[in-house]
XYZ file of C-alpha atoms in Angstrom:
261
model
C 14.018 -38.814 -35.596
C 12.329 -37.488 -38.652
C 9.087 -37.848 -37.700
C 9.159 -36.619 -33.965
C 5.657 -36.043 -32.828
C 3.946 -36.237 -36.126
C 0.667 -38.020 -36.842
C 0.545 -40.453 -40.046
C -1.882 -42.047 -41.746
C -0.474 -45.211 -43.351
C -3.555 -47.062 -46.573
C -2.644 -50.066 -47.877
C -1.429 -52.246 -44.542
C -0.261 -55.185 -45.723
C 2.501 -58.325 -45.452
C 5.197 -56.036 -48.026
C 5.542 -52.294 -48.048
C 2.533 -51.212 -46.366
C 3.217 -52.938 -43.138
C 6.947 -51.363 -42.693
C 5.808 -48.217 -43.815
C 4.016 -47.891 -40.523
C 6.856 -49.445 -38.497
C 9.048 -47.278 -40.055
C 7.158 -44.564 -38.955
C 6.948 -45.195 -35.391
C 10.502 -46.325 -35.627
C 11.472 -42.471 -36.751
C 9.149 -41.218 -33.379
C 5.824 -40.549 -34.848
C 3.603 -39.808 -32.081
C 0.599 -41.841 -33.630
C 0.554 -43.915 -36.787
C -3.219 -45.111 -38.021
C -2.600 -47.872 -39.918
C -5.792 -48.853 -42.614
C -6.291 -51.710 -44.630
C -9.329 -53.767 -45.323
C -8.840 -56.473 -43.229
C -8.763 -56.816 -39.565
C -5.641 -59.475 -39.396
C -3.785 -57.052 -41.156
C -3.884 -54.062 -38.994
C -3.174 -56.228 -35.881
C -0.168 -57.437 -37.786
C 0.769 -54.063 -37.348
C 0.324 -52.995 -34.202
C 1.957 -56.054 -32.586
C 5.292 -55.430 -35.140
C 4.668 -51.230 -33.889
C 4.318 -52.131 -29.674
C 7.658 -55.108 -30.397
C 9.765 -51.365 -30.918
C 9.106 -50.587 -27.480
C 8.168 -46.819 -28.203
C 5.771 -45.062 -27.017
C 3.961 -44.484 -30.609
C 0.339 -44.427 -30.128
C -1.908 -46.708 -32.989
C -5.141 -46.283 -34.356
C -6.540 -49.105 -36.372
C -9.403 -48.398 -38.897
C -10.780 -51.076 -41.568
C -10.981 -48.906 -44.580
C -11.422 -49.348 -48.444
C -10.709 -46.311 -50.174
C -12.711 -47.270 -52.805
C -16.258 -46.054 -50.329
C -15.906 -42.593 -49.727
C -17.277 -42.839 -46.858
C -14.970 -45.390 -45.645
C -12.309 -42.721 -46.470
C -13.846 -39.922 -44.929
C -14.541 -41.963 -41.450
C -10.942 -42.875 -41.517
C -10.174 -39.570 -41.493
C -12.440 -38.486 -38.797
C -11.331 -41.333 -36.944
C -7.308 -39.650 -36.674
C -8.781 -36.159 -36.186
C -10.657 -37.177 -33.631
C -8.700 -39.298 -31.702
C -5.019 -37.087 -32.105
C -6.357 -33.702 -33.043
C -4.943 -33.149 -36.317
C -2.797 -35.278 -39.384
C 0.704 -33.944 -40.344
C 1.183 -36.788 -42.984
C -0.796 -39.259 -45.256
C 1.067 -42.351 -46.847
C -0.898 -43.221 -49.977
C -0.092 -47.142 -50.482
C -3.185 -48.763 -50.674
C -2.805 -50.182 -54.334
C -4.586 -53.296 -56.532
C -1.903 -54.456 -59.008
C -4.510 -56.292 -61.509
C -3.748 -58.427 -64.077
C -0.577 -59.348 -65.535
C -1.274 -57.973 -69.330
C -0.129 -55.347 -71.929
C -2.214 -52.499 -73.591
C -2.900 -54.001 -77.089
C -4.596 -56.720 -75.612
C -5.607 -56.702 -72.609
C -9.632 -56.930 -71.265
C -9.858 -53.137 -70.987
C -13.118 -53.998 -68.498
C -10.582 -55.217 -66.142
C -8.797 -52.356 -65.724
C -11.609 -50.708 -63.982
C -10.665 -51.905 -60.368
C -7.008 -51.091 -60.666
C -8.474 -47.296 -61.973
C -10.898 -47.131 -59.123
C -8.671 -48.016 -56.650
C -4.899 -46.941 -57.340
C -6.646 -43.670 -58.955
C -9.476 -43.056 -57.511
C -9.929 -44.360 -54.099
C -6.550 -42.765 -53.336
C -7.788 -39.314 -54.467
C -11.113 -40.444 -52.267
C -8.901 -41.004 -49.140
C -6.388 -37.532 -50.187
C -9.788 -35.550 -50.776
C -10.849 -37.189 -47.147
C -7.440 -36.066 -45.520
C -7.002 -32.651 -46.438
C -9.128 -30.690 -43.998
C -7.548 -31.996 -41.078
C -3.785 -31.450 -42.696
C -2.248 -28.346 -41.135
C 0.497 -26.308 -42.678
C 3.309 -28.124 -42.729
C 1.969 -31.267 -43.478
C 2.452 -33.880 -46.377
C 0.917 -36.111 -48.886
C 3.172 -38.398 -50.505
C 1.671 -41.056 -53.103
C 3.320 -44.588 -53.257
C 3.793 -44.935 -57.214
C 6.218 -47.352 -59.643
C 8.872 -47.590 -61.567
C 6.105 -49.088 -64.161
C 4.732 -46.308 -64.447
C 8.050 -44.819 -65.970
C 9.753 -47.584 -67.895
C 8.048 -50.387 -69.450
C 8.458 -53.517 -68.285
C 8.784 -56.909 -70.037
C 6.555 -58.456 -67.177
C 3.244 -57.077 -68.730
C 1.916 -54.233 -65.852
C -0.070 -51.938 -68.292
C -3.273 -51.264 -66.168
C -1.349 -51.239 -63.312
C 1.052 -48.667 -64.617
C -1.632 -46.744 -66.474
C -3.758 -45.732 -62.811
C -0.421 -45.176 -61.177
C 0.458 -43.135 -64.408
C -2.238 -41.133 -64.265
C -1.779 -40.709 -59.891
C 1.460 -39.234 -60.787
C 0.078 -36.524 -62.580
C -2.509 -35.641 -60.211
C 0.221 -35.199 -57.705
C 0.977 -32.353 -59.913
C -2.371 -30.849 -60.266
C -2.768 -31.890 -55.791
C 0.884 -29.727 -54.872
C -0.396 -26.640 -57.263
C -4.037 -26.319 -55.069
C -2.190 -27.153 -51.711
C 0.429 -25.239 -51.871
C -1.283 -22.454 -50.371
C -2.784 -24.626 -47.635
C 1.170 -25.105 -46.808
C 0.595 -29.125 -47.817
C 3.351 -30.529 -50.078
C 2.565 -33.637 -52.313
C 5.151 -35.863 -53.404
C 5.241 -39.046 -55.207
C 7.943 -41.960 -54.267
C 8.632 -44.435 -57.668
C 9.661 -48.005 -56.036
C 11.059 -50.810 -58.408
C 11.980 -54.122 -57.164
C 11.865 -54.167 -53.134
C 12.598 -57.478 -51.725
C 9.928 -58.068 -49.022
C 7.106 -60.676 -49.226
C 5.358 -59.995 -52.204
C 8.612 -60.459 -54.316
C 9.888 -62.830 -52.687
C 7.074 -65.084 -53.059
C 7.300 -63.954 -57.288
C 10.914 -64.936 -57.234
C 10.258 -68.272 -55.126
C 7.334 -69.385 -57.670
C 9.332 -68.393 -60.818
C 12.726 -70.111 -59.867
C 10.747 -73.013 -59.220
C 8.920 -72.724 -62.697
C 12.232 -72.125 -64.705
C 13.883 -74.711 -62.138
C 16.829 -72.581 -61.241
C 18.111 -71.855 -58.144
C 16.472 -68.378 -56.072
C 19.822 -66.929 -55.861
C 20.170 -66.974 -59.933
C 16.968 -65.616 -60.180
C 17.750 -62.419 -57.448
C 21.245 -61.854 -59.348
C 19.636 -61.636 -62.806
C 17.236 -58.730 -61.567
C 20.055 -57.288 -59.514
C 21.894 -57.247 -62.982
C 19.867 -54.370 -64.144
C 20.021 -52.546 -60.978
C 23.128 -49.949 -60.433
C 23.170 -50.754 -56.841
C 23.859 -54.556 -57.788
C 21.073 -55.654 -55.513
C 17.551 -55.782 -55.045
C 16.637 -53.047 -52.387
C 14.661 -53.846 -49.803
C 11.173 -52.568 -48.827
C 12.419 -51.235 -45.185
C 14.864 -49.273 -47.351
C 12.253 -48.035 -49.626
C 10.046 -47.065 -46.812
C 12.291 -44.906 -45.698
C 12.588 -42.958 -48.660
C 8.902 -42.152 -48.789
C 8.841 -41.111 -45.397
C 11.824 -38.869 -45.946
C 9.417 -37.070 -48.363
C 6.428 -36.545 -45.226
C 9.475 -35.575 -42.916
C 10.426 -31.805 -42.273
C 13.883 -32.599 -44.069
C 11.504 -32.444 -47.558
C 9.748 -29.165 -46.738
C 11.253 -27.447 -50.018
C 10.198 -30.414 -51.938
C 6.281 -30.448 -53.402
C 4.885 -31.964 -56.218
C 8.040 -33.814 -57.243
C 8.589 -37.936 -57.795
C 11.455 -39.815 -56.269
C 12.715 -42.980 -57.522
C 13.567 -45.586 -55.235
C 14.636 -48.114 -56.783
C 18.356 -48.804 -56.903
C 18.862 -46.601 -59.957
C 16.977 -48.946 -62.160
C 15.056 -45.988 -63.434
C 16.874 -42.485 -64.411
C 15.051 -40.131 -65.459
């Protein structure tokens, strides 16, 4: 189990990536995930999908915007405090933002999607670090946006997660001492609810049948399908686990080889 007796902080619990994150976590043996989100429904989501494993994973549920310092720092006091210490924080706690491009879009929007991919997840990081140990891991959820343009229109949204990328950089330099890697994990397509629900509405715009739609975007994919987000979950807990301990300040793209660097 790569997580065996590890404690992990999971932002961003939610119906897609966030939510299997944490399964996936207890799944691997995690002794306690805390699971955050801003919403109550949410996190109870969570721990009934967590206790339907039948482990013995422990869960801490904490309401939590990252965008209220204190909010993140309570959070955080919240895990010490009820397991001791944090071996691993899961950055996913994301606001996509509008669906627009750089040379015209309402730059005034773009202030959530900086405050909260950006900033609240440097808030939540900054929060975090004192109770890290050595050995223990930071691993931001990025894009593939972020590293090839899409034709959808994503330019705020890959702008904050641009610039959380190169923190990462910057975070793994000033923790290295402390013994705390920092990764970052690029996902592309992952088919979970949130795409799924894109895909439904589109092939129902464009009239054409879902599975035309899926095979399209699985054209551009090496794989020759979209992966899923249990899959990509995986991946960025690889990156927490003990297997990545060489591994610091470096990005990972999952996302069926639809981005090589």
């Amino acid at each position: 189990m790569l997580l065996k007796d590890k404690i992990v902080i999971v932002s961003g619990i939610g119906p897609g990536l966030g939510v299997k994150l944490a399964v996936e976590a207890a799944r691997e043996g995690a002794k306690g995930v805390v699971v955050a989100a801003r919403s109550q429904d949410k996190l109870d989501d969570a721990e009934a999908r967590i206790k339907a494993l039948g482990g013995k994973t422990e869960i801490l549920k904490q309401t939590c915007d990252i965008t209220s310092r204190e909010q993140c720092d309570a959070l955080a006091a919240a895990a010490a405090k009820r397991f001791g210490k944090v071996d691993a924080l899961v950055n996913s706690a994301f606001v996509h933002g509008d669906m627009d491009y750089a040379s015209t879009a309402n730059l005034d929007s773009w202030r959530d999607t900086l405050e909260t991919n950006l900033l609240g997840t440097l808030r939540l990081t900054q929060a975090t670090v004192p109770h890290i140990g050595r050995g223990g891991a930071i691993v931001m959820i990025n894009t593939m946006a972020a590293r090839k343009i899409p034709p959808l229109g994503e330019a705020g949204y890959a702008a904050s997660k641009a610039a959380l990328g190169n923190s990462v950089k910057w975070l793994a330099k000033e923790l290295g001492p402390k013994g705390i890697r920092v990764n970052s994990v690029h996902m592309g397509w992952m088919w979970g609810a949130p795409v799924e629900g894109y895909v439904n509405w589109q092939a129902q715009e464009h009239k054409i049948p879902v599975e035309t739609l899926k095979a399209q975007i699985a054209a551009d994919i090496p794989l020759g399908h979209i992966p899923t987000d249990d899959d990509c979950a995986k991946a960025a807990l690889f990156m927490v686990s003990d297997y990545a301990a060489a591994v610091t300040g470096a990005a990972l793209d999952a996302n069926g080889g639809a981005f090589m660097p």
